[in-house]
Coordinates of C-alpha atoms in Angstrom, one line a residue:
M1 CA -130.1 150.4 38.1
A2 CA -126.6 150.4 40.4
I3 CA -127.2 150.2 44.1
K4 CA -126.0 154.0 45.3
L5 CA -123.4 154.2 47.9
D6 CA -121.6 157.6 47.4
N7 CA -121.4 158.8 50.7
F8 CA -119.7 155.1 51.6
K9 CA -116.3 155.8 50.8
P10 CA -113.8 153.1 52.4
D11 CA -110.7 154.7 50.9
S12 CA -111.3 158.0 53.5
W13 CA -109.7 158.3 56.4
K14 CA -112.7 159.4 58.4
F15 CA -113.8 155.1 57.3
W16 CA -111.3 153.9 58.6
V17 CA -112.2 155.6 62.4
I18 CA -114.9 154.3 62.5
N19 CA -113.7 150.8 61.0
F20 CA -111.3 150.6 63.5
T21 CA -113.6 152.1 66.9
I22 CA -116.3 149.7 66.2
K23 CA -113.6 147.2 66.2
M24 CA -112.4 148.3 69.7
L25 CA -116.0 148.7 70.9
L26 CA -115.8 144.4 70.4
A27 CA -112.7 143.9 72.1
F28 CA -113.9 145.0 75.3
T29 CA -117.0 143.7 75.5
T30 CA -116.7 140.2 74.2
R31 CA -115.8 138.9 77.4
N32 CA -118.3 135.4 76.8
M33 CA -116.2 132.4 75.7
F34 CA -117.3 130.8 71.6
Y35 CA -115.2 127.6 71.4
P36 CA -112.9 126.7 74.6
D37 CA -110.3 127.0 71.8
E38 CA -109.6 130.3 71.9
H39 CA -108.4 129.9 75.3
Q40 CA -106.4 126.9 75.5
Q41 CA -105.0 127.1 72.0
G42 CA -103.7 130.6 72.4
V43 CA -103.3 132.7 75.7
E44 CA -103.4 130.1 77.9
I45 CA -99.7 129.2 76.5
A46 CA -98.4 132.6 76.2
Y47 CA -99.4 133.0 80.1
D48 CA -98.2 130.3 80.8
M49 CA -94.4 130.6 79.2
V50 CA -94.4 134.4 80.9
Y51 CA -95.8 133.8 84.1
G52 CA -96.3 129.6 84.4
G53 CA -98.6 127.3 85.5
G54 CA -100.5 127.4 82.5
N55 CA -103.2 125.4 82.0
L56 CA -102.3 122.8 79.3
T57 CA -104.5 120.9 77.6
W58 CA -103.2 117.5 76.6
E59 CA -102.8 119.0 72.8
W60 CA -99.8 120.2 74.2
D61 CA -98.1 117.3 75.3
P62 CA -94.2 116.4 74.3
N63 CA -96.4 113.0 73.4
Y64 CA -98.7 114.4 71.1
A65 CA -96.7 118.2 70.3
L66 CA -100.1 118.3 67.8
R67 CA -100.0 122.4 67.8
P68 CA -96.9 124.9 67.2
I69 CA -95.6 127.2 69.3
L70 CA -96.1 130.3 66.9
H71 CA -99.7 131.4 67.5
P72 CA -98.7 131.6 71.6
L73 CA -96.0 133.5 70.9
I74 CA -97.3 135.9 69.5
Y75 CA -99.2 136.8 72.8
A76 CA -96.2 135.6 75.3
A77 CA -94.1 138.5 73.5
A78 CA -96.5 140.7 74.0
F79 CA -96.7 139.6 77.8
K80 CA -93.0 139.6 78.0
L81 CA -93.1 143.0 77.1
L82 CA -96.0 144.0 79.5
N83 CA -94.6 142.2 82.8
S84 CA -90.4 144.0 81.5
L85 CA -92.7 146.9 81.7
G86 CA -94.4 146.9 84.4
L87 CA -97.5 147.5 83.2
D88 CA -98.7 144.0 83.1
Y89 CA -102.1 144.7 84.7
S90 CA -105.0 142.9 84.8
V91 CA -106.2 145.0 81.9
M92 CA -103.6 144.8 80.1
I93 CA -103.2 141.4 79.5
I94 CA -107.1 140.7 79.5
Y95 CA -107.5 142.6 76.6
V96 CA -103.7 142.9 74.6
P97 CA -104.7 139.3 72.9
N98 CA -108.4 140.9 71.0
I99 CA -106.7 144.1 71.0
I100 CA -103.2 142.3 68.4
H101 CA -106.7 139.9 66.3
I102 CA -108.3 143.7 65.7
S103 CA -105.7 145.4 64.2
L104 CA -105.3 142.0 61.6
W105 CA -108.8 142.0 60.9
L106 CA -108.1 145.7 60.0
I107 CA -105.0 144.8 57.6
G108 CA -107.8 142.1 56.5
D109 CA -109.9 144.1 55.2
Y110 CA -107.9 147.2 53.8
Y111 CA -106.7 144.1 51.5
M112 CA -109.5 142.5 50.6
L113 CA -110.7 145.9 50.0
K114 CA -108.4 146.2 47.1
V115 CA -109.1 142.8 46.3
C116 CA -112.6 143.0 45.1
Q117 CA -112.3 146.9 44.0
K118 CA -109.6 144.7 41.8
F119 CA -111.7 142.3 40.5
Y120 CA -115.7 143.0 40.3
G121 CA -114.9 147.4 41.0
S122 CA -115.9 149.6 43.7
Q123 CA -119.6 149.2 44.5
V124 CA -119.1 145.5 45.4
A125 CA -116.6 146.4 47.3
K126 CA -118.7 149.1 49.3
I127 CA -120.9 146.6 49.5
M128 CA -119.0 143.6 50.9
I129 CA -117.0 145.8 53.9
F130 CA -119.8 147.0 54.3
L131 CA -121.6 142.9 55.3
N132 CA -117.8 142.2 56.2
M133 CA -118.1 145.1 59.3
T134 CA -121.9 144.5 60.3
S135 CA -122.1 140.3 60.1
W136 CA -122.9 138.7 63.5
Y137 CA -120.5 136.3 62.0
S138 CA -116.9 138.1 61.9
C139 CA -117.8 140.8 64.3
T140 CA -118.4 137.1 67.1
L141 CA -115.9 135.2 65.6
M142 CA -112.6 138.1 64.2
P143 CA -111.5 139.7 68.2
R144 CA -111.3 136.3 69.8
T145 CA -107.8 134.2 69.9
F146 CA -108.4 131.6 67.5
S147 CA -105.7 130.8 65.2
N148 CA -108.4 130.8 62.8
T149 CA -109.3 134.2 62.6
I150 CA -104.8 135.7 61.4
E151 CA -105.7 133.0 58.7
A152 CA -108.0 135.1 57.7
S153 CA -106.8 138.4 58.5
L154 CA -104.0 137.0 56.1
L155 CA -105.9 135.4 53.0
P156 CA -106.7 138.3 51.7
M157 CA -103.0 140.0 52.1
A158 CA -102.1 136.8 50.4
L159 CA -105.5 137.5 47.6
Y160 CA -103.2 140.9 47.3
F161 CA -100.3 139.8 46.0
W162 CA -100.8 136.8 44.1
L163 CA -103.2 138.7 41.5
K164 CA -99.8 141.9 41.8
I165 CA -97.2 137.9 40.3
D166 CA -97.7 138.3 36.4
G167 CA -95.2 136.8 33.7
K168 CA -94.6 140.2 32.5
N169 CA -91.5 140.7 35.0
N170 CA -88.6 138.5 34.2
K171 CA -86.7 139.2 37.4
I172 CA -86.5 135.5 39.5
I173 CA -86.5 137.3 42.6
D174 CA -90.1 139.6 43.1
Q175 CA -90.9 140.8 45.9
D176 CA -94.6 140.1 45.9
A177 CA -93.5 136.1 45.2
I178 CA -91.3 137.0 48.3
Y179 CA -94.7 138.4 50.2
L180 CA -97.0 136.1 49.0
T181 CA -95.2 132.4 49.8
V182 CA -94.2 134.4 53.5
I183 CA -97.6 134.6 53.8
I184 CA -98.4 131.5 52.8
C185 CA -95.7 129.2 54.9
I186 CA -97.7 131.5 57.9
S187 CA -100.9 130.0 57.6
F188 CA -99.7 126.8 56.5
I189 CA -98.1 126.8 60.7
L190 CA -100.8 127.7 62.1
R191 CA -103.4 125.4 60.7
N192 CA -102.0 122.6 58.0
T193 CA -104.8 122.9 55.3
S194 CA -104.7 126.0 54.5
I195 CA -102.2 125.4 51.7
V196 CA -103.7 122.9 49.5
P197 CA -106.5 125.8 48.7
W198 CA -103.4 128.1 47.0
L199 CA -102.0 124.1 44.9
P200 CA -104.9 124.7 41.6
A201 CA -104.2 128.8 41.9
M202 CA -99.8 128.1 41.7
M203 CA -100.7 126.3 39.1
W204 CA -102.3 128.4 36.5
K205 CA -100.1 131.5 37.4
V206 CA -97.2 129.0 36.9
F207 CA -98.6 128.0 33.3
Y208 CA -100.1 131.3 31.7
H209 CA -97.6 133.4 33.4
K210 CA -94.4 131.6 33.5
T211 CA -93.9 132.2 36.6
F212 CA -91.6 129.1 37.7
Q213 CA -88.4 130.6 38.8
K214 CA -90.1 132.9 40.8
F215 CA -92.2 130.3 42.8
L216 CA -89.2 128.1 42.8
F217 CA -86.9 130.3 44.0
C218 CA -89.2 131.2 46.5
G219 CA -90.4 127.6 48.0
L220 CA -85.4 126.8 48.4
F221 CA -85.6 129.5 50.0
I222 CA -88.1 131.8 51.6
A223 CA -91.1 128.5 52.5
I224 CA -87.7 126.1 52.6
P225 CA -86.7 128.3 55.4
T226 CA -89.7 129.3 57.3
L227 CA -90.7 126.1 57.5
A228 CA -87.2 124.9 58.9
G229 CA -87.5 127.9 61.8
S230 CA -91.2 126.7 62.6
C231 CA -89.5 123.3 63.7
L232 CA -87.0 124.8 65.3
L233 CA -89.2 126.4 67.6
D234 CA -91.8 123.6 67.8
S235 CA -88.8 121.5 69.1
W236 CA -87.4 123.8 71.5
Y237 CA -90.4 124.3 72.9
Y238 CA -91.3 120.6 73.1
G239 CA -87.6 120.0 74.3
K240 CA -87.2 117.4 71.6
Y241 CA -87.4 117.2 67.8
T242 CA -91.3 118.1 66.5
L243 CA -92.8 118.2 63.2
T244 CA -96.3 119.4 63.9
A245 CA -97.6 119.6 60.6
Y246 CA -97.2 115.6 60.3
N247 CA -98.3 115.3 63.7
F248 CA -101.1 117.0 62.7
L249 CA -101.9 115.7 59.4
E250 CA -101.4 111.3 61.0
F251 CA -103.8 112.4 63.9
N252 CA -106.7 114.4 62.0
V253 CA -106.3 112.4 59.1
L254 CA -104.3 109.3 58.9
S255 CA -105.6 108.0 62.2
G256 CA -108.9 109.7 62.2
K257 CA -108.4 110.2 65.8
S258 CA -110.5 113.5 65.7
S259 CA -113.5 111.8 65.1
Y260 CA -113.2 111.2 69.0
F261 CA -114.5 114.5 69.0
E262 CA -117.8 114.0 67.0
T263 CA -118.1 113.6 63.9
N264 CA -120.1 115.3 61.3
S265 CA -121.9 115.2 57.6
S266 CA -119.9 116.8 55.0
L267 CA -121.8 117.9 54.0
N268 CA -121.7 120.9 56.5
Y269 CA -119.7 122.8 54.7
I270 CA -121.6 122.9 51.9
L271 CA -125.1 123.8 53.7
S272 CA -125.0 123.9 57.1
Y273 CA -122.1 126.1 58.1
P274 CA -123.0 128.4 55.4
L275 CA -126.9 129.0 56.2
T276 CA -126.0 129.6 60.1
Q277 CA -123.2 132.9 58.4
T278 CA -124.7 134.6 56.4
L279 CA -128.4 133.6 57.3
T280 CA -131.1 135.9 55.3
C281 CA -128.2 136.2 52.6
Y282 CA -127.7 132.2 51.5
P283 CA -129.9 132.7 48.9
L284 CA -127.5 136.3 47.3
L285 CA -124.5 133.6 48.5
C286 CA -125.1 130.3 45.6
F287 CA -126.3 133.8 43.3
G288 CA -123.2 135.7 44.0
M289 CA -121.3 132.8 43.3
W290 CA -123.3 131.8 39.9
C291 CA -122.2 135.3 38.9
N292 CA -118.6 134.6 40.0
F293 CA -118.5 132.1 38.0
K294 CA -120.1 133.8 34.6
I295 CA -118.0 136.7 35.1
H296 CA -114.6 134.8 34.7
R297 CA -116.3 132.6 31.7
S298 CA -117.0 135.2 30.5
N299 CA -113.5 136.7 30.6
K300 CA -111.6 133.8 30.4
T301 CA -109.9 134.4 33.8
F302 CA -109.3 132.2 36.9
P303 CA -111.3 132.4 38.8
L304 CA -109.4 132.8 42.3
L305 CA -112.4 133.1 44.4
F306 CA -114.0 130.2 43.9
S307 CA -111.7 128.0 43.4
I308 CA -110.3 128.9 46.8
F309 CA -113.8 128.6 47.8
T310 CA -114.1 125.2 47.2
S311 CA -111.5 124.0 47.3
Y312 CA -110.6 124.8 51.1
A313 CA -114.8 123.4 51.6
I314 CA -114.1 120.3 50.3
V315 CA -110.3 119.6 52.1
L316 CA -112.8 120.4 55.4
S317 CA -115.4 118.0 54.3
L318 CA -112.7 115.6 54.0
I319 CA -111.9 115.3 58.0
G320 CA -114.1 113.7 60.1
H321 CA -114.5 116.6 62.6
K322 CA -116.3 119.4 61.6
E323 CA -116.9 123.3 63.3
S324 CA -118.3 126.2 61.6
R325 CA -114.6 128.5 62.6
F326 CA -113.3 126.2 60.4
M327 CA -114.8 128.2 57.3
L328 CA -114.1 131.9 59.1
P329 CA -111.2 132.3 56.7
L330 CA -113.4 131.6 54.0
F331 CA -115.8 133.7 55.3
Y332 CA -113.8 137.5 53.8
I333 CA -114.4 135.7 50.0
T334 CA -118.6 134.9 51.4
C335 CA -118.8 138.8 51.4
T336 CA -117.6 139.1 48.6
F337 CA -120.1 136.7 46.7
I338 CA -122.8 138.0 48.6
A339 CA -122.5 141.8 47.6
L340 CA -122.1 140.5 44.0
G341 CA -124.9 138.9 44.4
I342 CA -126.1 141.4 46.0
Q343 CA -125.2 144.3 43.0
N344 CA -126.7 141.6 40.4
L345 CA -129.8 142.2 41.7
L346 CA -130.3 145.8 42.5
A347 CA -129.0 146.7 38.7
V348 CA -132.8 144.6 38.2
R349 CA -134.8 144.8 40.8
S350 CA -134.0 148.4 43.1
E351 CA -136.7 147.6 45.5
R352 CA -135.3 145.0 47.3
L353 CA -133.0 147.4 49.0
K354 CA -134.8 147.9 51.6
A355 CA -135.2 144.5 52.3
I356 CA -131.8 144.2 52.6
I357 CA -130.9 146.4 54.8
I358 CA -133.9 145.2 56.9
G359 CA -131.8 141.4 57.4
L360 CA -128.7 142.9 58.1
K361 CA -130.6 145.0 61.2
A362 CA -131.5 141.9 61.6
C363 CA -127.6 140.7 61.3
I364 CA -127.1 143.7 64.0
I365 CA -129.4 142.0 67.0
I366 CA -127.9 138.8 66.7
L367 CA -124.7 139.9 66.4
I368 CA -125.4 142.3 70.2
F369 CA -127.0 139.5 71.5
C370 CA -124.5 137.1 70.4
S371 CA -121.3 138.7 71.7
L372 CA -122.8 139.8 74.7
F373 CA -125.1 137.4 76.3
A374 CA -124.5 133.7 74.5
W375 CA -122.5 131.2 75.1
L376 CA -121.9 132.2 79.0
H377 CA -119.5 130.4 81.3
L378 CA -117.9 129.7 83.9
N379 CA -115.4 133.3 84.2
Q380 CA -118.8 134.7 84.9
Y381 CA -118.6 134.7 88.1
I382 CA -115.3 133.9 88.8
N383 CA -114.6 137.2 87.4
L384 CA -116.9 139.6 89.8
A385 CA -115.2 137.6 92.6
Y386 CA -111.9 139.1 92.0
K387 CA -112.7 142.1 93.0
A388 CA -109.1 145.1 93.3
N389 CA -107.3 143.5 95.6
S390 CA -109.2 139.9 96.6
F391 CA -106.9 138.0 96.2
T392 CA -109.0 133.8 96.4
T393 CA -108.8 130.4 96.0
A394 CA -111.4 129.2 93.4
F395 CA -112.1 126.0 92.2
V396 CA -113.1 125.2 89.4
S397 CA -114.7 122.0 88.2
N398 CA -113.5 122.0 84.2
Q399 CA -111.2 122.5 82.4
M400 CA -113.4 122.6 79.1
S401 CA -116.0 124.8 80.0
S402 CA -113.8 127.3 82.0
K403 CA -112.0 130.3 81.0
T404 CA -108.3 130.4 81.1
L405 CA -105.9 132.3 83.6
C406 CA -105.1 135.0 81.2
D407 CA -108.5 136.3 82.3
L408 CA -108.2 135.9 86.1
H409 CA -104.6 137.9 85.9
Q410 CA -103.6 140.0 88.8
R411 CA -100.0 141.3 88.9
E412 CA -99.2 140.9 92.7
A413 CA -100.5 137.3 92.4
P414 CA -100.7 135.1 89.7
S415 CA -103.3 133.2 88.0
S416 CA -102.1 129.9 89.3
E417 CA -101.0 130.8 93.0
R418 CA -105.0 131.3 93.1
I419 CA -106.5 129.4 90.7
R420 CA -107.0 125.4 90.5
I421 CA -108.4 123.6 86.9
L422 CA -109.9 120.1 86.4
P423 CA -108.2 119.1 83.2
W424 CA -109.7 117.4 81.3
H425 CA -107.9 114.6 79.0
P426 CA -109.4 112.3 75.8
T427 CA -109.4 108.5 77.1
F428 CA -106.7 107.9 74.7
Y429 CA -104.0 110.2 76.1
T430 CA -101.1 108.9 77.2
P431 CA -98.8 112.1 80.0
S432 CA -95.0 112.7 78.7
S433 CA -94.6 112.8 81.9
P434 CA -95.5 110.3 85.5
Q435 CA -98.3 111.9 87.2
A436 CA -98.7 111.5 91.3
Y437 CA -102.2 110.9 90.4
S438 CA -104.7 109.4 88.9
L439 CA -108.3 110.4 86.7
G440 CA -108.0 107.2 84.6
Y441 CA -111.8 107.7 84.6
L442 CA -112.8 111.0 83.2
D443 CA -113.1 111.7 79.7
K444 CA -115.5 113.2 77.4
T445 CA -118.3 112.9 79.2
G446 CA -116.2 113.9 82.2
R447 CA -118.0 116.1 84.2
D448 CA -121.2 113.4 85.2
L449 CA -118.1 112.1 86.3
Q450 CA -115.9 114.5 88.5
E451 CA -118.9 115.6 90.2
K452 CA -119.8 111.8 91.5
Y453 CA -116.7 111.7 92.8
M454 CA -115.5 115.6 93.9
S455 CA -115.0 114.7 97.6
M456 CA -112.2 112.4 96.5
L457 CA -111.0 114.5 93.9
L458 CA -110.1 117.8 96.1
Q459 CA -108.0 115.5 98.2
Q460 CA -105.4 115.0 95.2
D461 CA -101.9 116.1 95.9
I462 CA -102.4 117.8 92.4
W463 CA -104.2 120.5 94.0
N464 CA -102.8 120.3 97.3
F465 CA -106.6 121.0 98.9
T466 CA -106.4 119.4 102.2
D467 CA -109.1 120.0 105.4
Q468 CA -107.3 122.9 106.6
N469 CA -106.7 124.3 103.5
L470 CA -110.1 124.5 101.0
P471 CA -110.8 126.6 98.2
E472 CA -112.5 129.9 99.7
Y473 CA -114.3 129.3 96.1
L474 CA -115.8 125.8 94.3
S475 CA -117.7 125.8 91.4
L476 CA -118.7 123.1 89.2
V477 CA -121.4 122.7 86.1
S478 CA -124.5 120.7 86.4
S479 CA -124.4 116.7 85.6
A480 CA -126.9 115.3 83.1
N481 CA -128.0 112.5 85.7
P482 CA -129.9 114.9 88.4
I483 CA -129.5 111.6 91.1
T484 CA -125.1 112.1 91.0
M485 CA -126.2 115.8 91.3
K486 CA -127.5 115.4 93.8
K487 CA -124.7 113.2 95.8
T488 CA -122.2 115.7 95.3
H489 CA -124.1 117.9 95.7
K490 CA -124.5 116.6 100.1
A491 CA -120.3 116.0 99.7
I492 CA -119.9 119.3 98.4
M493 CA -122.2 120.3 102.2
N494 CA -120.6 117.8 104.1
M495 CA -117.5 118.9 103.9
S496 CA -115.1 122.0 106.1
T497 CA -112.2 122.9 107.5
Q498 CA -110.8 124.3 110.9
V499 CA -108.7 128.1 111.1
G500 CA -108.1 128.4 115.0
S501 CA -110.9 128.2 117.2
V502 CA -113.2 129.2 114.3
R503 CA -114.8 126.3 111.4
Y504 CA -116.2 127.3 107.9
H505 CA -118.1 124.6 105.3
Y506 CA -119.6 124.9 101.8
K507 CA -123.1 127.2 101.3
P508 CA -123.8 127.4 97.7
V509 CA -124.1 131.3 96.9
D510 CA -125.6 131.6 92.8
K511 CA -126.9 129.0 90.8
Y512 CA -126.7 130.5 86.8
F513 CA -127.6 128.8 83.4
V514 CA -125.2 128.6 81.0
G515 CA -126.2 126.8 78.4
I516 CA -128.6 123.8 76.3
D517 CA -125.4 120.9 75.6
D518 CA -126.7 118.3 73.2
R519 CA -124.4 115.6 74.6
R520 CA -123.7 111.6 75.7
P521 CA -124.0 110.4 79.1
L522 CA -122.3 107.9 80.4
E523 CA -124.6 104.8 79.2
G524 CA -127.7 106.0 76.3
P525 CA -128.3 107.7 73.4
K526 CA -127.4 111.8 73.2
A527 CA -130.2 113.8 74.7
L528 CA -130.4 117.6 75.5
V529 CA -128.8 118.9 78.5
I530 CA -129.6 122.2 80.4
E531 CA -126.7 123.2 82.2
Y532 CA -125.8 125.1 84.4
L533 CA -123.4 126.7 87.1
V534 CA -123.6 126.1 90.8
V535 CA -120.9 127.8 93.1
Y536 CA -120.2 127.7 96.3
R537 CA -118.4 129.7 99.4
L538 CA -116.2 128.6 102.5
I539 CA -118.6 131.0 104.9
Q540 CA -117.5 131.0 108.5
D541 CA -120.4 127.7 111.1
Q542 CA -122.4 130.3 112.8

């Protein structure tokens, strides 16, 4: 018995209005941080390009030049337009990047719906789009400003145009092939590993659909100019000839330096991450992949989705450093396989529908929790501190745990004039320009060290803080070492400043739970550390 979804019509305008409304709500309610890269690799660089004073990480140093500028340029163009129109209010700067990603997500929904209908029929397509709309994983990550979310939205477009290319059209200049090439090139620029899954798909088209001339034309006249343009943009930004694709490959794969940021098991992309992404639907994912394989074997067609899914997972497994978000571009395919599994399962046992609905409701509850309450970070307090016209100076103690200056933007006073954030660099980092300060002791465990030397750090020229010019707010994350934390607290309490005849000193005003982190202290094995944020405020002596 097939599942009945007659009242659920993704082709109707009502569905797209509801879909758009849900996604806009996600854009405006996702105010925490899943991972620092959602800010440090996109909006922070864009903010620096338009307003200056951005808090850039080491990857953007010309000595390393690991990141392409294309991703931040998307937000920089929006910021510049808002600035020129006089509309760069705080709320606009904060939410426009998320709205851009929501728009791309909607476009991805449209094209993946078409792909599913082409491969497996309208019923599977309906289940797929419903799963994608209600999954905690997609609803938590897709509104965020990762380059992975753009790549995830581009993949359905590429699948759609791949399906439209065939050998019946003898024209060398094929519009669909051109669109496909542009989309793959943009994905490659954003994430170099994204091209690998398309190699077997392209070979299938060449050998079985005789499309060699079309792809040759697109390669020579579309791909090469597009990649050359990206290279010119990167060279302009970094101030020297730069090939970020090679730098990324050399750093992450050839030299294996990505393992510095933690090495994970190769099975993560097969077992651990898909399980956390799909939760109770994981068995349906496996069953759906098997059903997909049988369908293509019986029809003697190329298993495009299965090929992209497996080849992408294999390539990512070869890189030492692994993260769940790297699999985000595959989540549309994951939902498709689950939908296929549900459709085939319900064809045999219709009473399973109730259990699936209960599972979906659980996913929605997890989504609400993850979007609003989990992954709380330092900006929670800072955002409250900046009222309508209150311009104070805050010191955020650790870059990797803080949100971007973009979130603290105010038209009348740029964030760079009010916020000072401690830079974090890995031990192998060598700056391209001489620094007036030395932070050589800061490593991946920098939180333990920076608190110990807090009073010294505040006096360094990088912040220009003196006894007469201390920040009004001082915030820092707790240390793994309670003795170090106690000494830091005492040092901060002893700091004071004189303004005229009035003297000020620091007093702790708030303490917030941040999270539980599995990290290694200065010496010894890894340990679970309860992190909390301590906020000090400069107040007048009584």
